Coordinates of C-alpha atoms in Angstrom, one line a residue:
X1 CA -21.8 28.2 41.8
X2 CA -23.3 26.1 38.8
X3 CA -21.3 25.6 36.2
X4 CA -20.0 28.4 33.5
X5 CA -21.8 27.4 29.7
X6 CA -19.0 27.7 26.5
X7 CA -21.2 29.5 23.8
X8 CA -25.0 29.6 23.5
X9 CA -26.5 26.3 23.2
X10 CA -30.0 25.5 21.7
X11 CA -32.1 23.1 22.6
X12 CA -36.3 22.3 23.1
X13 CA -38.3 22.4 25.7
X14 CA -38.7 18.7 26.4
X15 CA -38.4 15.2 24.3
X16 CA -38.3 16.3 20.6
X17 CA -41.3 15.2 18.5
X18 CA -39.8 12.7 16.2
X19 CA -38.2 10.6 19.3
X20 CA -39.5 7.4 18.8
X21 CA -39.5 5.8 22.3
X22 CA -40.8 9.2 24.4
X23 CA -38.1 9.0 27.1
X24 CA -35.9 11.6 28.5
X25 CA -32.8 9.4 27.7
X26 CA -34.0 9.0 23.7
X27 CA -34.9 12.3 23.9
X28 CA -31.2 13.4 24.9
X29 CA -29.9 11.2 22.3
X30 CA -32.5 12.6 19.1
X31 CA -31.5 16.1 20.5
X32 CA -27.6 15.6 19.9
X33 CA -29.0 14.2 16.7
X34 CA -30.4 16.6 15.3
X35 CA -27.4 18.6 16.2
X36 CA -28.8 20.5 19.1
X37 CA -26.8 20.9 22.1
X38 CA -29.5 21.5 25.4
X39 CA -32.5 20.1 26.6
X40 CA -35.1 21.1 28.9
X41 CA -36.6 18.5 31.3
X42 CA -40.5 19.2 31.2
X43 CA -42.0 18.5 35.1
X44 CA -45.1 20.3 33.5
X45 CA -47.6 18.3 35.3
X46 CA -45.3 17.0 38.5
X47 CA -42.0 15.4 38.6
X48 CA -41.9 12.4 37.7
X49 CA -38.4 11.1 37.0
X50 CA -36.5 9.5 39.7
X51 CA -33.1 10.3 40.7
X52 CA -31.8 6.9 39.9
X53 CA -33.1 7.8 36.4
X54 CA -32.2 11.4 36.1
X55 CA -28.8 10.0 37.3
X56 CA -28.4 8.3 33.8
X57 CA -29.7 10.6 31.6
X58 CA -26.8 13.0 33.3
X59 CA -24.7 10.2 32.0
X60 CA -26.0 10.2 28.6
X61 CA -25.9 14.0 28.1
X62 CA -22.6 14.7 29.4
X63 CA -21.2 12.0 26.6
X64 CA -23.6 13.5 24.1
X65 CA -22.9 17.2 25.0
X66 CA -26.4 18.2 26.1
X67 CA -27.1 20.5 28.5
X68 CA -29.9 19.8 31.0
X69 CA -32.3 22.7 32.2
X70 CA -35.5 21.7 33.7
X71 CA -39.1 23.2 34.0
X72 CA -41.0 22.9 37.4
X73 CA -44.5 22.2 37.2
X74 CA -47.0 24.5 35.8
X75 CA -49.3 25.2 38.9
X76 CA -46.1 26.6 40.4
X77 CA -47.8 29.8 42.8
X78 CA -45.4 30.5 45.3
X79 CA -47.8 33.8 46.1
X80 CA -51.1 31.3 46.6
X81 CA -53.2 32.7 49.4
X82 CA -53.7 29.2 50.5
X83 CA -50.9 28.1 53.2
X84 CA -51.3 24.2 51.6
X85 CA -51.0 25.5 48.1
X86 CA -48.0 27.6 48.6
X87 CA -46.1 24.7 51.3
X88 CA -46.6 21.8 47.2
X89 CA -45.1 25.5 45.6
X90 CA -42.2 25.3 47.2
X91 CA -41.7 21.6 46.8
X92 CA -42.5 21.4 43.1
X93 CA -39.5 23.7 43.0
X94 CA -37.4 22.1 45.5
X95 CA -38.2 18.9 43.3
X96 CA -37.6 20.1 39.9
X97 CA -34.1 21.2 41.6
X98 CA -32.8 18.0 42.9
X99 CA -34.1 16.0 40.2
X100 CA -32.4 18.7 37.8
X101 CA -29.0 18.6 39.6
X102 CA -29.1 14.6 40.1
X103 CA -29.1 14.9 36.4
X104 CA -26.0 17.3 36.1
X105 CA -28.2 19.8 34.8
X106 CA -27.7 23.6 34.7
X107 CA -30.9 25.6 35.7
X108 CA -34.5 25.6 36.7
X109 CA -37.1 27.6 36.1
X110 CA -40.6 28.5 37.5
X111 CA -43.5 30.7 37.1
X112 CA -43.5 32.9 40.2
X113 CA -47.5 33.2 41.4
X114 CA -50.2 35.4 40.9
X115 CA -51.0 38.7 42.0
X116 CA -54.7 37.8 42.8
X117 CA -55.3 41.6 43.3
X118 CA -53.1 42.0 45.7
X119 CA -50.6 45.3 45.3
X120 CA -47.3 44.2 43.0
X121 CA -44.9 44.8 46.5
X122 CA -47.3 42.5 48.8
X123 CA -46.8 39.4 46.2
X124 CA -43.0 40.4 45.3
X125 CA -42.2 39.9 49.8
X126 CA -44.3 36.8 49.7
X127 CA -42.8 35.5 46.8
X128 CA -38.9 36.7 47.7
X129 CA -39.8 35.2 51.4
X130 CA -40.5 31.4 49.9
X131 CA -37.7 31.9 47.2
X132 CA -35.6 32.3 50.2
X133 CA -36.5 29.2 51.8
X134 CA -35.5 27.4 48.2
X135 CA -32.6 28.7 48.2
X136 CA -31.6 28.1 51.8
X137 CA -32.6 24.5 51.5
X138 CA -31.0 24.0 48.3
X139 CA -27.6 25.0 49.4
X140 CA -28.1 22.9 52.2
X141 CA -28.3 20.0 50.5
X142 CA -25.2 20.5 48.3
X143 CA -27.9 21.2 44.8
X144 CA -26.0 23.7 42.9
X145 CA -28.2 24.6 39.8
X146 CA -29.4 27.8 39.0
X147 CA -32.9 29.1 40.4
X148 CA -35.1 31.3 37.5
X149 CA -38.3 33.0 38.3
X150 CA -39.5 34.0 34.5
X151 CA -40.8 36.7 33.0
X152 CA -44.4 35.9 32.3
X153 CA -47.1 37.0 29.7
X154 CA -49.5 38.4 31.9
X155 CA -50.0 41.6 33.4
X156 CA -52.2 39.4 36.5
X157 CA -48.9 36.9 37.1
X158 CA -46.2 38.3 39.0
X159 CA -43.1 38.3 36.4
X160 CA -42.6 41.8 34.8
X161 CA -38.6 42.0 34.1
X162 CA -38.1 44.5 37.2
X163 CA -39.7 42.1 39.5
X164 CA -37.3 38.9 38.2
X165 CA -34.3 41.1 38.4
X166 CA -34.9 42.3 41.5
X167 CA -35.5 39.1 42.9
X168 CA -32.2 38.0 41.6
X169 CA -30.4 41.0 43.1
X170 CA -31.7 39.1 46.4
X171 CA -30.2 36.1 45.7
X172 CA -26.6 34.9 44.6
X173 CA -28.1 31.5 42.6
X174 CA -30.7 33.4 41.2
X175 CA -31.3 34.8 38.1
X176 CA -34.3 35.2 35.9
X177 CA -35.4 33.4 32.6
X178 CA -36.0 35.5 30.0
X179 CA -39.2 34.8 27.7
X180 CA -38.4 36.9 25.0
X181 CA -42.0 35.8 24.0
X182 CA -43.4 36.4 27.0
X183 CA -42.3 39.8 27.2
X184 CA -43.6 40.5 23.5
X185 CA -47.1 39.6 24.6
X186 CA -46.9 41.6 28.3
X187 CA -44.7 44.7 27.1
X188 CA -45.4 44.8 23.4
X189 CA -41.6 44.3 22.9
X190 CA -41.1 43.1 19.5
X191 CA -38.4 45.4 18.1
X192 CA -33.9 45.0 17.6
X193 CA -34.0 47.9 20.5
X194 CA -36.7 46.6 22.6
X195 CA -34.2 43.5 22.9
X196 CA -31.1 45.2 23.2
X197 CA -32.9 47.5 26.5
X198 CA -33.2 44.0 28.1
X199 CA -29.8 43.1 27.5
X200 CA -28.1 46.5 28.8
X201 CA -31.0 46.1 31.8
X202 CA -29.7 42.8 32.7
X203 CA -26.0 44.0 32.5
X204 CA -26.8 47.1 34.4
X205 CA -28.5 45.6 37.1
X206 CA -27.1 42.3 37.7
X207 CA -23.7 42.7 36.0
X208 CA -21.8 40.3 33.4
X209 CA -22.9 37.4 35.0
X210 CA -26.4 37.6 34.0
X211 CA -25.5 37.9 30.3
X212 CA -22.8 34.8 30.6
X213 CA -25.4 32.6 32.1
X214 CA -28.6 33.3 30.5
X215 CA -31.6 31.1 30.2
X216 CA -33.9 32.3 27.5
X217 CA -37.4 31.2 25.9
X218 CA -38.5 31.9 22.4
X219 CA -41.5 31.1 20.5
X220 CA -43.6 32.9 18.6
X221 CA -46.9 33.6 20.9
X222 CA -50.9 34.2 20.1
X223 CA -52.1 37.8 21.5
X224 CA -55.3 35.9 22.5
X225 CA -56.2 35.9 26.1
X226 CA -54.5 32.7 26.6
X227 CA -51.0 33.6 25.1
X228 CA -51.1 30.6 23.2
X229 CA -47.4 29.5 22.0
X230 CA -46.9 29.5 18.3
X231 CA -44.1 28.1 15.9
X232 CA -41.9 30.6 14.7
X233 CA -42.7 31.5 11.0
X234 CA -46.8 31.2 12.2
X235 CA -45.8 34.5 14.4
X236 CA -44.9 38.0 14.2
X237 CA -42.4 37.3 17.2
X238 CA -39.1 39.1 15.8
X239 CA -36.9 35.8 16.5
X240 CA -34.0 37.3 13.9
X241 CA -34.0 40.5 15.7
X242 CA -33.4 38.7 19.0
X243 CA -30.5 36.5 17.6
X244 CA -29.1 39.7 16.3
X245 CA -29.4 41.4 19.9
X246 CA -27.8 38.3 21.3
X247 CA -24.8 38.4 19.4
X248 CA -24.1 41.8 19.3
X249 CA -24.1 41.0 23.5
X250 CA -22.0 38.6 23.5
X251 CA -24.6 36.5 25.1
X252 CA -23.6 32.8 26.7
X253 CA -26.1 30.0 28.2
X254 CA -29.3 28.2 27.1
X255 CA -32.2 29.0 24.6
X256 CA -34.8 26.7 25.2
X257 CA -37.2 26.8 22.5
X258 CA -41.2 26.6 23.0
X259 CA -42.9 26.6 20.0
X260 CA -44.6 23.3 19.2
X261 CA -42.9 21.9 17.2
X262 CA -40.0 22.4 19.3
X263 CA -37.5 20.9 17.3
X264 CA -37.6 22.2 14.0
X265 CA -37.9 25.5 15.8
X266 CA -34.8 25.0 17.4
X267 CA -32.4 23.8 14.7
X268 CA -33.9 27.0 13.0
X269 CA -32.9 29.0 15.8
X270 CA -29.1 27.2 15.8
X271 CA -28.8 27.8 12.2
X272 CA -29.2 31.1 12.2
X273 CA -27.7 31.9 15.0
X274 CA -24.2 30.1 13.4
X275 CA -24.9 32.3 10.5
X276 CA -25.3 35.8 12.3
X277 CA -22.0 34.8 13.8
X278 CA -20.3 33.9 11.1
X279 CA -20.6 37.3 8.9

């Protein structure tokens, strides 16, 4: 099993803005900075750091105290009707996981596919059936990170939090990602109980484990058609409330913050997080 995180750690989701040299391995290093304690690895548009590379910036963070998590490529659609499309799907992921674990990293996430207008349980069996072949080859390769389909904004993507929970109750290295943001723009869920519902879900369903190991996204977010990310106190995204939720769960893991200007978002997020928990 991957490894068991300490506390929550906070971190961005890539190389923070004011790194000078735009590098993963500067970026690690202006992360523990800034006093932030995880970073996510950004394959957005491929991956495209080697394993010789990713080897070092594993180096790097374990003496800084980072915690790696990575993001597979955007175009991710491991429900695309196209047999080509769906064969790169599967090896974006595969990717994003060996680079990840070459790194010493902790978990990878993915958006799952697309509907396409297809009924919800035609996508979920294609989607569980490719999953299955990630996970397979992963553990046959020795890569021991975590696997995350997230929850998405979209009621046309595949991603409500039923579907990623019950396509970790599949798999034993699988557990979702939860965009709290996400979830504000597809479920209107925006309120202290809303959060705390997805907490008791999670324990419910997939037990402790899922509430020990978490790997969560916050920004604020647009309700435009695009779900367009926002910075935190540009929002109406109830960030406190979610801390607050957090704690009062007990929760461990990785919040990987989104907004753009990801690190000032994140220290925010860090400091008040250290002051909920110290009332």
């Amino acid at each position: 099993m991957p490894f068991q995180i300490d506390r929550l750690r906070f971190g961005p989701a890539g190389i923070p803005n004011v790194t000078k040299r735009k590098n993963v391995i500067e970026g690690i290093k202006t992360v523990a900075q800034l006093g932030l304690d995880a970073m996510e690895l950004e394959f957005v548009r491929g991956v495209r750091l080697s394993i010789d590379k990713a080897r070092e910036a594993g180096r790097v963070a374990r003496e800084l105290d980072v915690v790696l998590t990575a993001h597979a490529p955007y175009y991710v659609n491991l429900a695309a009707k196209e047999e080509e499309k769906r064969r790169k799907s599967i090896e974006y992921v595969l990717q994003s996981a060996r680079v990840l674990h070459a790194a010493g990293g902790w978990s990878v996430v993915f958006h799952p596919g697309w509907y396409m207008k297809r009924p919800p349980s035609t996508v979920y069996s294609i989607i569980r059936d490719a999953l299955k072949e990630i996970v397979e080859t992963l553990d046959s390769e020795g890569v021991d990170v975590w696997i995350r389909p997230e929850t998405m904004e979209m009621k046309s993507k595949f991603g409500s939090l039923d579907e990623v929970i019950a396509l970790s109750l599949e798999f034993e290295k699988v557990l979702p990602c939860i965009d709290f943001a996400h979830l504000r723009y597809r479920e209107n869920w925006n309120t202290y109980e809303d959060f705390a519902k997805i907490l008791e879900k999670l324990e419910k369903e997939l037990g402790r484990k899922a509430l020990d190991n978490m790997h969560i996204h916050l920004s604020g977010i647009k309700l435009d058609r695009h779900g367009t990310h926002l910075n935190l106190l540009e929002s109406d995204m109830a960030w406190i409330d979610v801390l607050r939720a957090l704690k009062d769960f007990n929760v461990k893991g990785v919040l990987i913050c989104e907004s753009p200007n990801l690190e000032e978002d994140a220290m925010m997020l860090k400091r008040k997080w250290y002051e909920l928990n110290s009332n």
